[in-house]
Short mmCIF file of C-alpha atoms in Angstrom, two decimals:
data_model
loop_
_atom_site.label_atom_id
_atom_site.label_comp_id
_atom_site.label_asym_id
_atom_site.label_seq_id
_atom_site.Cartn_x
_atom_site.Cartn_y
_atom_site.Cartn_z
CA UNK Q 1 45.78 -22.73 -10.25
CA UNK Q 2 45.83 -19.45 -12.21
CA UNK Q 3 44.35 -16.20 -10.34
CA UNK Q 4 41.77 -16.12 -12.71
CA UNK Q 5 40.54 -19.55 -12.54
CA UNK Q 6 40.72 -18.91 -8.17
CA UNK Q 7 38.24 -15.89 -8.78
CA UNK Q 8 35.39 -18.04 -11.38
CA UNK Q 9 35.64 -20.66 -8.42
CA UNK Q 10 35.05 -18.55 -5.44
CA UNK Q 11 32.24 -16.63 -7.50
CA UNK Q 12 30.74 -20.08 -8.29
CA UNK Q 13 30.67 -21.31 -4.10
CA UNK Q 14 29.33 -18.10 -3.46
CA UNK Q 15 26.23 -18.10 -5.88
CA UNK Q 16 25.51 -21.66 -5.00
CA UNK Q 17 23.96 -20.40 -1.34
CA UNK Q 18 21.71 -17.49 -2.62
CA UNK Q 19 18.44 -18.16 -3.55
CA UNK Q 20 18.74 -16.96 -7.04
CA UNK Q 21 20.09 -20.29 -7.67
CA UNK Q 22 17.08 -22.76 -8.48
CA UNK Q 23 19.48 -25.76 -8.72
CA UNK Q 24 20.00 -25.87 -4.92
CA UNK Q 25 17.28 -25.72 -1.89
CA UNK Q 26 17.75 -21.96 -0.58
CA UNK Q 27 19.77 -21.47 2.69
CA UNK Q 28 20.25 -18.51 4.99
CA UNK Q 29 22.80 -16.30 3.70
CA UNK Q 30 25.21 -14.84 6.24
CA UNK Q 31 25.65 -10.82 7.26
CA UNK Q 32 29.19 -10.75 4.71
CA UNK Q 33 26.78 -11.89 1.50
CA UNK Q 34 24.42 -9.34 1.30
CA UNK Q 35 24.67 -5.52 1.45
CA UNK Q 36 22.67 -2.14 2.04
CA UNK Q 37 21.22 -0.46 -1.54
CA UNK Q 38 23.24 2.47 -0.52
CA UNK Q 39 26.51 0.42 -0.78
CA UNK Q 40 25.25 -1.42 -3.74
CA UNK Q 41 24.73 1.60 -5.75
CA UNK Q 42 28.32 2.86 -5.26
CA UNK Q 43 30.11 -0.22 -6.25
CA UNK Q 44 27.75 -0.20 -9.36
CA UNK Q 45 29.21 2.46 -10.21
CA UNK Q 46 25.70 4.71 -9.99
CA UNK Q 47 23.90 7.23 -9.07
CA UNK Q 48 20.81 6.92 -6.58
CA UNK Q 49 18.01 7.02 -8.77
CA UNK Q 50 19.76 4.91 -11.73
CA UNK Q 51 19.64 2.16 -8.81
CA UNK Q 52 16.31 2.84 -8.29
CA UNK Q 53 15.09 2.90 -11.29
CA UNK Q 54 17.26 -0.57 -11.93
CA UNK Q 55 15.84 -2.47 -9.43
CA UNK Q 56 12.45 -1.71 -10.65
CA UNK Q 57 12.73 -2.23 -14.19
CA UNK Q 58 14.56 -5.67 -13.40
CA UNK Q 59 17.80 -4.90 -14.05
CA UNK Q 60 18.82 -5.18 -10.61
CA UNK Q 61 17.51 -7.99 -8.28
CA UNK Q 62 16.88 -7.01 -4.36
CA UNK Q 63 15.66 -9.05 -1.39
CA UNK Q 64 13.80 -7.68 1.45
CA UNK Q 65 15.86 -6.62 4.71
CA UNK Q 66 15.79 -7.39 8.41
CA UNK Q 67 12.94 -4.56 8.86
CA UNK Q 68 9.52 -3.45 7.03
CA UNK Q 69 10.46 -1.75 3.51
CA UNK Q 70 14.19 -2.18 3.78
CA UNK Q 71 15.84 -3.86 0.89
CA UNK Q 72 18.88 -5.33 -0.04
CA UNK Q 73 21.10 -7.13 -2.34
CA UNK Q 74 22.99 -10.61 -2.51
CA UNK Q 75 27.05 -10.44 -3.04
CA UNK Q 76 25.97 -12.47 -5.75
CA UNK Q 77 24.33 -10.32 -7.57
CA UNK Q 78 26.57 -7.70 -7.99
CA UNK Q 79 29.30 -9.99 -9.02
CA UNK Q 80 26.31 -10.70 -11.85
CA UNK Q 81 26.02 -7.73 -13.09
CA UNK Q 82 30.04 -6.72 -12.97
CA UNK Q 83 30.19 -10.30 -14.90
CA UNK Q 84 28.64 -8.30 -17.86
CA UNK Q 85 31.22 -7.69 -20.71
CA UNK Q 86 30.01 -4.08 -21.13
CA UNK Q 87 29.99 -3.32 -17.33
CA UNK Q 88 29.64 -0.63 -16.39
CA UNK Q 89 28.83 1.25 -19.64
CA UNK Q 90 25.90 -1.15 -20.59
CA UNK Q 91 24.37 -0.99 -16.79
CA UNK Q 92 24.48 2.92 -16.94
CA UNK Q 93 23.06 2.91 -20.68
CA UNK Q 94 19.82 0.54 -19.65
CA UNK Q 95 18.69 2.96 -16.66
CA UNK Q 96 19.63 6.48 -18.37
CA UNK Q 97 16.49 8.52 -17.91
CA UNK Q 98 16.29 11.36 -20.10
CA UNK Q 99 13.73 14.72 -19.81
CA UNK Q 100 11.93 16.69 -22.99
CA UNK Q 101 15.31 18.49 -23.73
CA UNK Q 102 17.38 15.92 -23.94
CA UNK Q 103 14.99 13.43 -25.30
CA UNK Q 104 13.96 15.55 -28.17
CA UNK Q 105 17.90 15.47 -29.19
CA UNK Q 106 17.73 11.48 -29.07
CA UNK Q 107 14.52 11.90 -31.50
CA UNK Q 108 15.82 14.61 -33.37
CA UNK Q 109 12.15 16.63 -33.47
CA UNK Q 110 11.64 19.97 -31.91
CA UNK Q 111 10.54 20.18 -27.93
CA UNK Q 112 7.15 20.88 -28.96
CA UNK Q 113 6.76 17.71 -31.11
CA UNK Q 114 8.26 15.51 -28.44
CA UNK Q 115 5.33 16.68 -25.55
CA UNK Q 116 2.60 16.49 -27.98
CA UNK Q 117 3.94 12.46 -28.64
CA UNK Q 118 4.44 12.12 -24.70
CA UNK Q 119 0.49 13.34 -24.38
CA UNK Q 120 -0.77 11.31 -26.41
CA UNK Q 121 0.83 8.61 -25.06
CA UNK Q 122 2.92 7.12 -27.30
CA UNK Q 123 6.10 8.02 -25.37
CA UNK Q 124 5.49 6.43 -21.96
CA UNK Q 125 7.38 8.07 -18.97
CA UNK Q 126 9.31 5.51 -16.59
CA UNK Q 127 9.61 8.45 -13.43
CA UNK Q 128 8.99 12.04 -12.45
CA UNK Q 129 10.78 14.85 -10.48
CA UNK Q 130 9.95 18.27 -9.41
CA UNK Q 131 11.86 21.06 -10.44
CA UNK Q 132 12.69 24.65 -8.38
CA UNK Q 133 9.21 25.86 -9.30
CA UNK Q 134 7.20 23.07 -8.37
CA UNK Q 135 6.57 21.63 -12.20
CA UNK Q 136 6.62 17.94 -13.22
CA UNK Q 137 9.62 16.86 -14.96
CA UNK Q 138 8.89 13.68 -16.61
CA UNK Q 139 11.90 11.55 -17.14
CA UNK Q 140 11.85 8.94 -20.00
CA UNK Q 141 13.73 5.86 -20.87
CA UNK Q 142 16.73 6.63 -23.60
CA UNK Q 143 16.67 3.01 -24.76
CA UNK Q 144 13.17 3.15 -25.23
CA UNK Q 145 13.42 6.22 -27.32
CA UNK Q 146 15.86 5.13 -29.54
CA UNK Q 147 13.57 2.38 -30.21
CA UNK Q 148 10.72 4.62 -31.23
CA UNK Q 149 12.43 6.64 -33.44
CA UNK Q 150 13.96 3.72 -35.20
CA UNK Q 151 10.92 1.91 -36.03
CA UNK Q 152 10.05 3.06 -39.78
CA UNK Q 153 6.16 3.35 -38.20
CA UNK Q 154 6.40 6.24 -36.99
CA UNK Q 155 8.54 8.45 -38.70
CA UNK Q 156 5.09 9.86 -40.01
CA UNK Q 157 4.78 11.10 -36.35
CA UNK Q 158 8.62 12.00 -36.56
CA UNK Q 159 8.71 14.45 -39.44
CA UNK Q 160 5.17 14.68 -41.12
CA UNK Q 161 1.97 16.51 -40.05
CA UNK Q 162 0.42 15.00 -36.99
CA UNK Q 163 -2.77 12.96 -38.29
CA UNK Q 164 -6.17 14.93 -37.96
CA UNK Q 165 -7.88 12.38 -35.10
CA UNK Q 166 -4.40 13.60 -33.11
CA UNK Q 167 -4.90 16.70 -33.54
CA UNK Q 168 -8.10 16.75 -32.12
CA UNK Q 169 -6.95 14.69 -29.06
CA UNK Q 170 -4.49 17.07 -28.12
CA UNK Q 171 -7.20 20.18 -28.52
CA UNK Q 172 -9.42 18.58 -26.20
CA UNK Q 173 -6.65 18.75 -23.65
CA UNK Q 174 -5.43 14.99 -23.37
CA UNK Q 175 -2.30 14.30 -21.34
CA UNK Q 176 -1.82 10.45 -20.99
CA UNK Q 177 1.30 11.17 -19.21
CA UNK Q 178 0.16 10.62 -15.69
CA UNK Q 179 -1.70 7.62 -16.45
CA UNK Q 180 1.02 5.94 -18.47
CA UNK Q 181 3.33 6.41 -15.43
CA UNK Q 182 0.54 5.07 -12.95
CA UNK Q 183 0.24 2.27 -14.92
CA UNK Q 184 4.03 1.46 -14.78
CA UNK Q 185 4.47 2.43 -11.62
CA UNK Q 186 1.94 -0.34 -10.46
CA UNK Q 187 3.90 -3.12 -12.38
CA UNK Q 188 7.24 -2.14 -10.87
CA UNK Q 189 5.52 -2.77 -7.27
CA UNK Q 190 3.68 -5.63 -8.26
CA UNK Q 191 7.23 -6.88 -9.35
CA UNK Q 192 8.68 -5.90 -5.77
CA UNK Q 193 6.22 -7.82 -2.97
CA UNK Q 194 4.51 -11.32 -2.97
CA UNK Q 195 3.14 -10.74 -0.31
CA UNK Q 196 -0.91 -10.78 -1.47
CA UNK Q 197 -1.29 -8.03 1.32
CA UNK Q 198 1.59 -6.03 0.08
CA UNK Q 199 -0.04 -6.27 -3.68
CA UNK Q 200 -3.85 -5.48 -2.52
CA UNK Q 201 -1.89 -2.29 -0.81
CA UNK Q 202 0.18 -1.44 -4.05
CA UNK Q 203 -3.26 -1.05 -6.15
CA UNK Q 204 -4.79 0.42 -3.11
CA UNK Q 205 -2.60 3.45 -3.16
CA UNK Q 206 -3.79 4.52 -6.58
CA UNK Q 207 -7.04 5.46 -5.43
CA UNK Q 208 -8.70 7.65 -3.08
CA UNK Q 209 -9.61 6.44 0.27
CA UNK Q 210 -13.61 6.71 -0.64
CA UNK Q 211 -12.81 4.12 -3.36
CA UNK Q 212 -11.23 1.91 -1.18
CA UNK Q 213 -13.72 1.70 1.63
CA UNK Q 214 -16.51 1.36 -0.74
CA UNK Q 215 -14.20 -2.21 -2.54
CA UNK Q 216 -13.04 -3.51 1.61
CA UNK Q 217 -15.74 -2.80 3.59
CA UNK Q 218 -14.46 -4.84 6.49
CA UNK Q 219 -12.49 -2.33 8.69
CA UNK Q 220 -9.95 -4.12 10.33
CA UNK Q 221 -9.23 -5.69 6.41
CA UNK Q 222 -9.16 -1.94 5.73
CA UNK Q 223 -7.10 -0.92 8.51
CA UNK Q 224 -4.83 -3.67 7.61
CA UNK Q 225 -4.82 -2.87 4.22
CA UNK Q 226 -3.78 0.61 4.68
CA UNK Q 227 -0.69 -0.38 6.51
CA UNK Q 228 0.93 -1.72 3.33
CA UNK Q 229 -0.12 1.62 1.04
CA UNK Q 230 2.45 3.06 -1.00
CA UNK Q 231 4.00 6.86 -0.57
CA UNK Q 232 4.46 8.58 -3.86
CA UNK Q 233 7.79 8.73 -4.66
CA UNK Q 234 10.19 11.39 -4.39
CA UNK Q 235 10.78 10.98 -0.83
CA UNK Q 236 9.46 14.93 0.11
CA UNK Q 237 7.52 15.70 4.07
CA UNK Q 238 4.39 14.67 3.63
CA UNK Q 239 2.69 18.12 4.55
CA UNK Q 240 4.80 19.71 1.86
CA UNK Q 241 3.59 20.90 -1.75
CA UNK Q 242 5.94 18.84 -3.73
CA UNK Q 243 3.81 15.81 -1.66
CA UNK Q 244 0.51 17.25 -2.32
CA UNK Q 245 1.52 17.06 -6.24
CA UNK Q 246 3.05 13.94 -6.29
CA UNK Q 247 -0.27 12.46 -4.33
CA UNK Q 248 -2.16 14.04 -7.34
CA UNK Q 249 -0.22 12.24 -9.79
CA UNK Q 250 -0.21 8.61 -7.82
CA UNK Q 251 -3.98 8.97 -7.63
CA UNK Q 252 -6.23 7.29 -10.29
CA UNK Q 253 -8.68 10.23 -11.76
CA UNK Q 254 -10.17 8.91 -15.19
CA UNK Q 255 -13.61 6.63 -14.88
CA UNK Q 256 -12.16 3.84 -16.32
CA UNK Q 257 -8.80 3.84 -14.54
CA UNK Q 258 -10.74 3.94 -11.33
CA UNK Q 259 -13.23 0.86 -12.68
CA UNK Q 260 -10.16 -1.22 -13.24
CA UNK Q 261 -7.96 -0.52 -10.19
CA UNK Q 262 -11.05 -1.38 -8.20
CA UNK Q 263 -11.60 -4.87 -9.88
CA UNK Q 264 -8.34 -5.55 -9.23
CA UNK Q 265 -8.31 -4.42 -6.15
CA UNK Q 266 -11.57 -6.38 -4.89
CA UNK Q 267 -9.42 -9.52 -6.05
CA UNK Q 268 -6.36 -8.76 -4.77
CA UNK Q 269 -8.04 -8.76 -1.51
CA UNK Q 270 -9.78 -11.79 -1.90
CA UNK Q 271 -6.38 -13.42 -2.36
CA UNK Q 272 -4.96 -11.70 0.49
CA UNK Q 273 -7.66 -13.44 2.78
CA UNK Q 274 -7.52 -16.43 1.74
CA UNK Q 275 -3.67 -16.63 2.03
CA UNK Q 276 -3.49 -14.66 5.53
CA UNK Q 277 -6.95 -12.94 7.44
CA UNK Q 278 -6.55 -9.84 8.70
CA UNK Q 279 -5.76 -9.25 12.17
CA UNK Q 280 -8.23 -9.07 14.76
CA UNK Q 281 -9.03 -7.67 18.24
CA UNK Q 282 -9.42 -11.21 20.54
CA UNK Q 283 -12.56 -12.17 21.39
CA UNK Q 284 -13.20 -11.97 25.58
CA UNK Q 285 -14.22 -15.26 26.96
CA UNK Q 286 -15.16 -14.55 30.22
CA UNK Q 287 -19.02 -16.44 31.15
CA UNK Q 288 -21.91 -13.73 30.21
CA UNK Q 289 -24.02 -14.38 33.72
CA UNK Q 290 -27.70 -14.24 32.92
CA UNK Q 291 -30.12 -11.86 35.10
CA UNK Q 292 -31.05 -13.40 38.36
CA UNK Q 293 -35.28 -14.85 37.91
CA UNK Q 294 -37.58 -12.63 39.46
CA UNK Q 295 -39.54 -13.44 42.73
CA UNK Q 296 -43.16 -13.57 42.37
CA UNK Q 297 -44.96 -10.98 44.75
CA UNK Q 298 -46.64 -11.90 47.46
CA UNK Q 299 -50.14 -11.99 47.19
CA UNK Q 300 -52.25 -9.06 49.20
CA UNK Q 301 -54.05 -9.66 52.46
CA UNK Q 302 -57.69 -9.71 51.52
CA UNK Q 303 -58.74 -10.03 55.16
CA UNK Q 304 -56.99 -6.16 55.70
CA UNK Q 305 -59.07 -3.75 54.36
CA UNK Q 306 -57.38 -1.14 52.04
CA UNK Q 307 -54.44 -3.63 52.17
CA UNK Q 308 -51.48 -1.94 49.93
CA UNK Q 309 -50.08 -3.81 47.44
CA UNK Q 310 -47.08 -5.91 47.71
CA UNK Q 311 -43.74 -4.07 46.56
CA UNK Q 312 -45.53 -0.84 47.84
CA UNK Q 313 -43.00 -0.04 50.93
CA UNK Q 314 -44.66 2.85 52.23
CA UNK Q 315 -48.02 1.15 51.96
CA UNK Q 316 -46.49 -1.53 54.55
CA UNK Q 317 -45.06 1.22 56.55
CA UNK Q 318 -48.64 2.99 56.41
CA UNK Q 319 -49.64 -0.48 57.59
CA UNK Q 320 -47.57 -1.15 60.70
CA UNK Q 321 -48.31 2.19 61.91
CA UNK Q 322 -52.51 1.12 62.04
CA UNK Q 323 -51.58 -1.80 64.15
CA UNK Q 324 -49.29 -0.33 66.27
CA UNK Q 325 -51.98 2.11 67.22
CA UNK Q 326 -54.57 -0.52 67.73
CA UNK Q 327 -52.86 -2.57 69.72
CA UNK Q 328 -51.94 0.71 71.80
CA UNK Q 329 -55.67 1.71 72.29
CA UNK Q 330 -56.68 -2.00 73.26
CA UNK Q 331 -54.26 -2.18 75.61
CA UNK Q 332 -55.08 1.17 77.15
CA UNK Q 333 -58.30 0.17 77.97
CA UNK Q 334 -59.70 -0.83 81.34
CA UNK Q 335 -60.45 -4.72 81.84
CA UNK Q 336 -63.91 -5.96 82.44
CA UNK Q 337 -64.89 -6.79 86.51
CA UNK Q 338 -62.02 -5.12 87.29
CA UNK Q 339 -61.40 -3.28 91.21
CA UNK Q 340 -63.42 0.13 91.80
#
């Protein structure tokens, strides 16, 4: 057997236990068919964020890891992609992120044309970064900008005068680019977890907490909830400025946007409970003893004048005393017939 036909074979035996293959039942893999995202990126041939930015447009598939938010990826699949007759050019060309400079070039319009299009929404921005000085960089797909400027539609937007209802969009101020990438953001970790928990948390962490507690307003399905929120990305301290910005920009801010991440929210939730209810604190068991009855009083002595009444314990003592000192002056005094 030829060296190549050795290699198509193992490849085959190998795919046949992940559970990317639908043919077979799943199975465990073992430790030696999966590996880290780190290690995955460098025998990809790319750089950090291209992974990234793979595994959440599609390009790359991931599994989750042995702990909470850990990922990682089958043997399997990287033989898939290396498969590819344009590997690794075609890989690197599907994930290259490009900013205004450079994506103005692809276009072939000035800067200034290529931020009014992005504002208005018509170039959508797949990720973000903050420069030195603490400004948004938006990063956009090159693929997808080739695409735009070879659709014959809008080469009016390309080269001509921008339309007069544009225009007035971009006087008021409009910047769609925030909400664009929201919006995307959400479907790349709606793509990631299946978890219905995971999924109520992904659209919970594009609104503010008020929002949230007024769509869960059981606490523990809050406090649950919250455990499975997302952190913007960019991976800075979260007391930091570059967090404080990137918050601003994961956070929903436009009536509508708010109106629709909390519909979806409310059902997400739903789902969530049905498939899995939030943990609780255990209810105690122990008996609940009931307060011991009451005695009746005892009924006053009529026959004692200015008898106290019952319960009254110094009336009683007040009481005792009197006979004590009649039964002292009786038997003080002298008996009748008795000696002179």
């Amino acid at each position: 057997m030829s060296r190549q036909q050795t290699t198509t074979t193992t490849t085959t035996t190998r795919r046949s236990v992940t559970a990317f293959d639908t043919s077979v039942r799943p199975v465990v893999a073992t430790d030696d068919s999966w590996v880290t995202t780190g290690r995955a990126a460098r025998e990809l041939g790319l750089r950090r964020m291209e992974f990234d930015l793979g595994v959440r447009l599609g390009r790359i598939r991931t599994e989750p890891g042995r702990t909470p938010g850990e990922r990682r990826v089958a043997r399997a699949e990287i033989e898939r992609l290396r498969a590819d007759p344009g590997f690794p050019e075609s890989l690197r060309r599907s994930v290259h992120a490009v900013g205004t400079a450079e994506g103005a070039a692809l276009l072939d319009v000035a800067k200034t044309r290529f931020t009014r299009l992005a504002r208005l929404g018509l170039l959508v921005p797949v990720a973000f970064h903050l420069n030195r000085y603490r400004a948004v960089v938006w990063l956009y797909l090159a693929d997808e900008l080739r695409l735009f400027g070879d659709d014959a539609k809008n080469t009016p937007l390309l080269t001509g005068r921008t339309p007069e209802g544009l225009r007035g969009l971009l006087d008021s101020g409009i910047d769609l680019r925030p909400r664009n990438w929201r919006s995307r953001h959400l479907g790349f970790l709606l793509r990631e977890d299946e978890d219905p928990w995971a999924r109520a948390g992904a659209v919970a962490s594009f609104l503010e907490p008020l929002h949230v507690a007024q769509v869960v307003r059981d606490p523990y399905d809050r406090s649950h909830l919250n455990g499975f929120r997302r952190r913007p990305p960019g991976g800075a301290s979260p007391d930091s400025p570059g967090a404080g910005i990137a918050a601003d920009l994961m956070t929903a801010c436009d009536p509508d946007e708010i109106a629709w991440l909390r519909a979806d929210l409310a059902r997400l939730v739903d789902e969530a409970r049905a498939h899995r209810p939030a943990p609780r604190p255990p209810v105690s068991r122990r008996p609940v003893l009931s307060p011991a009855p009451s005695r009746p009083a005892p009924p006053s002595r009529p026959d004692i004048p200015g008898a106290p009444a019952a319960g009254d314990r110094a009336g009683r003592r007040a009481l005792l005393a009197r006979w004590r000192h009649r039964t002292v002056r009786t038997a003080s005094r002298p008996c009748a017939g008795g000696t002179r």
